[in-house]
C-alpha positions as CSV (number, residue, x, y, z in Angstrom):
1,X,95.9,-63.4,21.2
2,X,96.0,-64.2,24.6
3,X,99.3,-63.8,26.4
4,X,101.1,-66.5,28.8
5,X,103.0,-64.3,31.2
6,X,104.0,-68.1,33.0
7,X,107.5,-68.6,32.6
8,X,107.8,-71.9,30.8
9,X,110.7,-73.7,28.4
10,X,110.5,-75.4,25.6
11,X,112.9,-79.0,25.8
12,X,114.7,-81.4,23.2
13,X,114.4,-84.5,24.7
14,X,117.0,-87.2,22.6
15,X,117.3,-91.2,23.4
16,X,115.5,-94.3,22.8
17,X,112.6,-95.7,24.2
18,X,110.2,-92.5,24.5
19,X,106.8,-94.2,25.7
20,X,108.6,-95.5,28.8
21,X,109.5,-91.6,29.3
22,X,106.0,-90.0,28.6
23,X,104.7,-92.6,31.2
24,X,106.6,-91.6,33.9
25,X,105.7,-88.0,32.7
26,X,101.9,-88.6,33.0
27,X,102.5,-90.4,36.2
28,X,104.1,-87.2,37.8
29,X,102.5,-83.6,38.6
30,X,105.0,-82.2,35.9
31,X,103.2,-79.0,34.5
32,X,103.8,-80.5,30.9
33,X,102.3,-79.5,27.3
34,X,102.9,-79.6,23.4
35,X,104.3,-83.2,23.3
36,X,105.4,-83.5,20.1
37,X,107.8,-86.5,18.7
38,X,110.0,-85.4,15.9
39,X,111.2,-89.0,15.1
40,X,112.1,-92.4,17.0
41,X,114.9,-90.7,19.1
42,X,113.8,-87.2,19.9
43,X,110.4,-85.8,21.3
44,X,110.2,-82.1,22.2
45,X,107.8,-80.5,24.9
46,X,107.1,-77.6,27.2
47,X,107.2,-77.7,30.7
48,X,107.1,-74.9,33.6
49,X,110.0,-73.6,34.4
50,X,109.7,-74.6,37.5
51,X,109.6,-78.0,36.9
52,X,112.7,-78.1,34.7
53,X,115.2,-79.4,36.8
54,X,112.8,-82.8,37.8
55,X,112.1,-83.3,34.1
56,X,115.8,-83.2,33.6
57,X,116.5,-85.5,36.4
58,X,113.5,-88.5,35.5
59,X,114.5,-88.2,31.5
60,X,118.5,-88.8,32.4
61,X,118.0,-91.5,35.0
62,X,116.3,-93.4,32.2
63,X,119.1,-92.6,29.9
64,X,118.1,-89.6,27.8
65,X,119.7,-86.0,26.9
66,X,117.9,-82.8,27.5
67,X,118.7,-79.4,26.1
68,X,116.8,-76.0,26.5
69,X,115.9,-74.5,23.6
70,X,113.4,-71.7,23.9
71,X,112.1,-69.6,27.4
72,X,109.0,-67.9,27.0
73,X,106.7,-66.3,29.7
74,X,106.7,-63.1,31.2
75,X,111.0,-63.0,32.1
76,X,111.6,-64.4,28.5
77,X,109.6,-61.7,27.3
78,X,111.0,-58.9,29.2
79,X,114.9,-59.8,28.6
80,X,113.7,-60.0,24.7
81,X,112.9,-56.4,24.8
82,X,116.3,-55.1,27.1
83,X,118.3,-54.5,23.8
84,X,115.1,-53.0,22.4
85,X,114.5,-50.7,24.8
86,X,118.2,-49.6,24.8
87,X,118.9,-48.6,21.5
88,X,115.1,-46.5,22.0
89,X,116.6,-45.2,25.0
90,X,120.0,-44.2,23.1
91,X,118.3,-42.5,20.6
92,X,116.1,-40.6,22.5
93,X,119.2,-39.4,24.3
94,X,120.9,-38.2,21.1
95,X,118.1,-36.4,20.0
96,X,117.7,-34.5,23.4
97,X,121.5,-34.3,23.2
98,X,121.1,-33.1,19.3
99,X,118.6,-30.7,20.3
100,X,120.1,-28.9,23.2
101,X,123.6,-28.9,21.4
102,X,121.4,-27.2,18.8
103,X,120.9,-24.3,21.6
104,X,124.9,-23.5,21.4
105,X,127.5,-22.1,19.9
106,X,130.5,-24.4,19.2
107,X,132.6,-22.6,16.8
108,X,133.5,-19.0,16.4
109,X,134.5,-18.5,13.2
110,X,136.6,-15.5,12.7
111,X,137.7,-13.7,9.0
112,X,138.7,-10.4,7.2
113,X,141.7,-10.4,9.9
114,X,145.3,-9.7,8.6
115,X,146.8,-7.6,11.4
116,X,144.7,-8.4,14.4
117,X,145.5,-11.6,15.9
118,X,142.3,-13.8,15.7
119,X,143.3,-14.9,19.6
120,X,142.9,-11.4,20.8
121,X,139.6,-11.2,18.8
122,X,138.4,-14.7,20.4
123,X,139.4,-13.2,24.1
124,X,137.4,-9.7,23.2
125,X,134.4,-11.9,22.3
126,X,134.9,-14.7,25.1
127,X,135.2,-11.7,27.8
128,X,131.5,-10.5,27.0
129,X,129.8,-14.3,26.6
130,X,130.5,-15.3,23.1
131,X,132.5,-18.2,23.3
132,X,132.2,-22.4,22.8
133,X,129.1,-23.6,24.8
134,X,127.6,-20.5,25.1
135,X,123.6,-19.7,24.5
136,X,122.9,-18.2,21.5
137,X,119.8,-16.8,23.1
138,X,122.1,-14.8,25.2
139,X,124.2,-13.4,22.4
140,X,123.9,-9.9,21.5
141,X,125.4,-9.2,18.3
142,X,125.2,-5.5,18.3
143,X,127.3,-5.3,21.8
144,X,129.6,-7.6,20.1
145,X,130.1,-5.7,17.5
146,X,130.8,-2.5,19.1
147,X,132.9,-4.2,21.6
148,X,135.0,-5.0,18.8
149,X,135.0,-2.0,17.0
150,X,136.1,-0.5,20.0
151,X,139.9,-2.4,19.7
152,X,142.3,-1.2,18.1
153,X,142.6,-1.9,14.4
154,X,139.0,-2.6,14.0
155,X,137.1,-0.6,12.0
156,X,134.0,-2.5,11.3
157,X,132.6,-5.7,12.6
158,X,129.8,-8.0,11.8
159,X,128.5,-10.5,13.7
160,X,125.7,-13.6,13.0
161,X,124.5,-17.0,14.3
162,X,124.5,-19.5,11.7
163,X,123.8,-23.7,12.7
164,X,126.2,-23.7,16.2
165,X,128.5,-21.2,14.3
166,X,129.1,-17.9,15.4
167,X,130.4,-15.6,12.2
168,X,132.7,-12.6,13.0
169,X,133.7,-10.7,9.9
170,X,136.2,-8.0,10.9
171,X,137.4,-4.9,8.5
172,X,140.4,-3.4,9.8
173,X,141.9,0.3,10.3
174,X,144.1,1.5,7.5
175,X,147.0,2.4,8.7
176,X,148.0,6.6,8.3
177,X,150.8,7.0,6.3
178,X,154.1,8.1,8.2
179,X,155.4,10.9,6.5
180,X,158.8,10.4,6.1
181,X,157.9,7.4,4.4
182,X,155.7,9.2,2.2
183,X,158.0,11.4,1.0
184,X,161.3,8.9,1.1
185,X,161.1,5.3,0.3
186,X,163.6,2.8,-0.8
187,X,163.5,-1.3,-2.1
188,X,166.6,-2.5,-0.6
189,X,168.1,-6.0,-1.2
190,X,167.3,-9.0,0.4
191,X,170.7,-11.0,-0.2
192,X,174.3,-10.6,-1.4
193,X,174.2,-10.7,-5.3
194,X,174.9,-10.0,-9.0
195,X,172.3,-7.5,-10.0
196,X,171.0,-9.1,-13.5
197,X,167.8,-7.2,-14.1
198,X,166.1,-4.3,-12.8
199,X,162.5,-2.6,-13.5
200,X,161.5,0.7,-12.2
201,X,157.9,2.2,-12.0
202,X,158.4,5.0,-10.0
203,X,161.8,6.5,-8.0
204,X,165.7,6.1,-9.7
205,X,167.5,3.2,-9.5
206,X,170.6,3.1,-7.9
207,X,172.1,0.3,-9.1
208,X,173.3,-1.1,-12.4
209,X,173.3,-4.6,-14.0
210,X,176.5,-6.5,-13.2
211,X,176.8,-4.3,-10.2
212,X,177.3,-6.7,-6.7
213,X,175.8,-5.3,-3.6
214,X,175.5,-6.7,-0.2
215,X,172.2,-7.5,1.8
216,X,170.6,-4.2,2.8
217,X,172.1,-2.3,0.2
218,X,169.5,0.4,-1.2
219,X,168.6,-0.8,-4.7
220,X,165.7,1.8,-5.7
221,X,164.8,5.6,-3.8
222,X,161.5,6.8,-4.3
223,X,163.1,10.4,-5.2
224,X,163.5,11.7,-8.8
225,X,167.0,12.1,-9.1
226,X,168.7,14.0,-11.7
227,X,171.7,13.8,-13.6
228,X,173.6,15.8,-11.5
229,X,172.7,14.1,-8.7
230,X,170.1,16.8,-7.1
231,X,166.0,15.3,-5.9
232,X,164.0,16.5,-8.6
233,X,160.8,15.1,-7.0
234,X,160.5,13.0,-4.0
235,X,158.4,9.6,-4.0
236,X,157.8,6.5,-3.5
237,X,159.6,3.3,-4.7
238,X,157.9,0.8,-7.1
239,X,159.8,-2.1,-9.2
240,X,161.5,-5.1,-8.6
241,X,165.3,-5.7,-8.9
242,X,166.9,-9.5,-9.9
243,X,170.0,-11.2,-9.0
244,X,172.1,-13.8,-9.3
245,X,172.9,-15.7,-5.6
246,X,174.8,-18.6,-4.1
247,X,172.6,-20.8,-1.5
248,X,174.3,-22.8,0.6
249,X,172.9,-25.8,2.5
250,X,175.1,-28.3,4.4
251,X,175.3,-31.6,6.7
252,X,177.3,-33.4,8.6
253,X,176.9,-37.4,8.8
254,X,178.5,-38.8,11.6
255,X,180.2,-42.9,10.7
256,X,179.2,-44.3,13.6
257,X,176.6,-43.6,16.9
258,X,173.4,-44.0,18.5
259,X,169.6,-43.7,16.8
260,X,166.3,-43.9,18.0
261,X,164.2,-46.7,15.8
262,X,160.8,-47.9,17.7
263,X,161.3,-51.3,19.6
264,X,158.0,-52.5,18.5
265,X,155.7,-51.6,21.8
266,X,152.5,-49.0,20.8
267,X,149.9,-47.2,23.4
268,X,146.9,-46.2,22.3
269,X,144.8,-43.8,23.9
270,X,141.5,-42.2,23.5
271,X,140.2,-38.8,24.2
272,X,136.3,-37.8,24.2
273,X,135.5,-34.1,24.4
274,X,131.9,-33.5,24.9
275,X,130.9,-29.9,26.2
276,X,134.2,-29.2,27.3
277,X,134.1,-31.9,29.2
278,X,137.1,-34.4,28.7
279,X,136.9,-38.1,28.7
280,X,139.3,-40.6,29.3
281,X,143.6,-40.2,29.1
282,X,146.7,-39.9,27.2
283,X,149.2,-42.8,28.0
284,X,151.9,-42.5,25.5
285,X,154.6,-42.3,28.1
286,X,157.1,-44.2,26.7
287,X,160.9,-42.6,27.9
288,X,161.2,-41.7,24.4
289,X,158.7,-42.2,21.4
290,X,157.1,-41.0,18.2
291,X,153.3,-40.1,18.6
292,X,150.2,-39.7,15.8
293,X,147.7,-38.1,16.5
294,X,144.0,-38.1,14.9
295,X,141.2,-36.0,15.4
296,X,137.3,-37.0,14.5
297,X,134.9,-34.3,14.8
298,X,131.2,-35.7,15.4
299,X,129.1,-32.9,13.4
300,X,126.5,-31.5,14.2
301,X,127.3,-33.0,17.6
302,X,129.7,-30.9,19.4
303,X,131.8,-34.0,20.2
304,X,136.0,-34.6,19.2
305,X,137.4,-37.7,19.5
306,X,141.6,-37.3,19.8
307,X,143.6,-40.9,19.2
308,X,147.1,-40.5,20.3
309,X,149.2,-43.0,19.0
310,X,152.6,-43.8,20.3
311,X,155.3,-45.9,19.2
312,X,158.5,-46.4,21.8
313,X,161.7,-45.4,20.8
314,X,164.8,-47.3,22.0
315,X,168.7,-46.2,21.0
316,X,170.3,-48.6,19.1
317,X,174.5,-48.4,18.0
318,X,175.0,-48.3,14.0
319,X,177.8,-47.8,11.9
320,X,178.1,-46.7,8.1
321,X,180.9,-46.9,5.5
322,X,182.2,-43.9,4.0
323,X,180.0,-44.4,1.1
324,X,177.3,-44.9,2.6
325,X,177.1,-41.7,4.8
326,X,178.4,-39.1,1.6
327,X,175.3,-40.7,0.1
328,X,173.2,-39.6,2.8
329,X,174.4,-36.3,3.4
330,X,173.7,-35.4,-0.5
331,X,170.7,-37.3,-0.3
332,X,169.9,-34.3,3.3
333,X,171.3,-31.3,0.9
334,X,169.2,-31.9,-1.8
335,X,166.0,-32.4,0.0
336,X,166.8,-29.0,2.0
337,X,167.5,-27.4,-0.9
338,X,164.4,-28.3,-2.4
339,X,162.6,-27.3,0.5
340,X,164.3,-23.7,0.6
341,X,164.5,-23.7,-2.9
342,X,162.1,-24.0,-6.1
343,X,162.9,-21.4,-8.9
344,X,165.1,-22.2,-11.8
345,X,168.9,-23.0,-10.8
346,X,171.3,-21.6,-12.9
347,X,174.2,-24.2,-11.7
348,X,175.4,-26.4,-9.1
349,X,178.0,-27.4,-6.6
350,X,178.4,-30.6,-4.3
351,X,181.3,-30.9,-2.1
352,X,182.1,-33.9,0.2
353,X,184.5,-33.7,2.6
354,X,186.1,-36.0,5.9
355,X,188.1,-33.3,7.9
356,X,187.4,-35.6,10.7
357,X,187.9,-38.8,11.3
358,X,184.4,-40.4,11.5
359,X,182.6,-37.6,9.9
360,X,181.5,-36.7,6.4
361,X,180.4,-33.1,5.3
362,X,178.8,-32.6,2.5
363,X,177.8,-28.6,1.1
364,X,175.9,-28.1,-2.2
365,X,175.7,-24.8,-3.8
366,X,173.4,-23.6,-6.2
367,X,173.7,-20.1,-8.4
368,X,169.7,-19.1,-9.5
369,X,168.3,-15.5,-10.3
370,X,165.9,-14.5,-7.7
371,X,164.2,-11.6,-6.8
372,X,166.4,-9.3,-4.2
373,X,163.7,-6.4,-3.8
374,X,160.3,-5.4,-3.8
375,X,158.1,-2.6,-3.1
């Protein structure tokens, strides 16, 4: 097939009277071809782009329309192909990009901790090359690992590459026994309470059921005790000791004031991070506001994408009747409660109070059995 690299345009000629028109064509020096008449009132043709404009001009003093409709040639064909060639191009670049990224480590992924902070683990590792964006040709995972054994409270350590991961599996020192507490060990309590049941393993209790004791009061002692009150054997402590407690939340709901409720405006902002590199920034600074915030991850890719999110907040007056605020404040309670609380409650409380003029207190208390001490 034999390509036309001339830049030429194919027309829709509209009007009446088209053999007057193709006469003057034919008469002229217009570069034109494919005549073709669709019906009585339009003809369509190609002509050089060039000679465009005259044809325009000869077909509307004589009364006709004339409307582009297709560019071919050697432009035409090039500007076709732009949107081609860039999405080839973009994809060329995200497979490079793919493949290099491929080259890196982007997480450190850190487990079998309990004592050691995973931060100080992260600095030990970042301080000798293993860190986000590093090579993983340049890791050496026996140096890592003996740099980390070397820390405190690291016994063993294993390190591996997996994907753009790098795996760090800790096992941590046991900690020597201190010798008083080997020999001398009590369960103490954690609140004030009714003691309502207690279970020993190993040691004497020191308390009784129906007995009340105050926070810190020893409950169990390791030692062997006998009846006269002399250590038979000293021990450790094991068992748990149950009580009954008072929890107390409260609130105070003021009549009348100020709030913050959002006026309406929102900022959006976008946040690329792309080798550590950041693009783009916050503008959520409203005077006062409520922000979200949502974090993509584009996997494999090492590439997070943060929205922030922020609606204004604006101080508006309100005022409440009595009612309405002692419903509020017990509606507060309970939902603390709830939060603090979720064992079975042995009974119930709810007091509502206005010592002050424009202020409503409100204090629920519960009674439950809950466990004061454990080894």
């Amino acid at each position: 097939m034999k390509i036309r690299f001339e830049n030429r345009v194919t027309v829709r000629i509209e009007g009446l009277n088209q053999n007057r028109l193709l006469a003057e064509i034919m008469k002229s020096s217009l570069a034109v071809t494919d005549i073709e008449k669709q019906n009585p009132r339009t003809v369509r043709m190609t002509v050089a782009k060039k000679d465009l404009r005259t044809l325009t001009e000869k077909a509307e003093n004589l009364g006709f329309t004339v409307a582009a409709e297709r560019y071919t040639g050697f432009a035409a064909m090039l500007k076709s192909m732009v949107p081609r060639l860039a999405a080839v191009i973009t994809l060329v670049a995200c497979i490079a990009l793919y493949a290099f990224s491929q080259t890196l480590v982007w997480r450190v992924e850190i487990s079998g901790n309990s004592k050691v902070d995973s931060v100080v683990i992260e600095r030990l590792l970042a301080q000798n090359g293993a860190k986000s964006g590093a090579k993983k040709s340049t890791l050496d995972a026996r140096m890592l690992e003996s740099v980390l054994r070397g820390h405190e409270g690291i016994a063993e350590a294993s390190i591996h590459v997996k994907g753009t991961a790098l795996k760090v599996f800790v096992a941590e020192s046991l900690e020597p026994d201190d010798g008083a507490n080997a020999t001398r060990k009590y369960i103490t309590a954690d609140y004030d309470a009714e003691i309502t049941r207690i279970t020993v393993r190993s040691g004497t209790a020191l308390v009784k059921v129906g007995q009340r004791v105050l926070k810190g009061t020893p409950l169990i002692s390791g030692d062997i005790i006998g009846t006269g009150g002399d250590v038979v054997k000293e021990g450790n402590a094991d068992g748990e000791v149950y009580g009954k407690v008072v929890i107390k939340e409260s609130i105070a709901v003021m009549l009348r004031g100020e709030r913050a409720v959002r006026s309406g405006r929102i900022k959006r902002s976008t946040v690329l991070s792309i080798f550590g590199l950041k693009i783009g920034k916050r503008s959520d600074k409203f005077e006062i506001a409520d922000t979200e915030q949502a974090v993509a991850c584009l996997a494999p890719l090492p590439i997070k994408v943060t929205t922030v999110t922020a609606y204004e907040l604006v101080k508006q007056p309100y005022e409440i009747t009595k009612d309405e605020a002692e419903a509020q404040a017990e509606s507060i309670v309970r939902a603390r409660m709830a939060e603090r609380f979720t064992g079975e409650i042995l009974g119930e409380k709810l007091i509502l109070k206005n010592p002050l003029d424009g202020v409503v207190t409100a204090e629920l208390y519960i009674t439950a059995e809950i466990l004061l001490g454990e080894t």
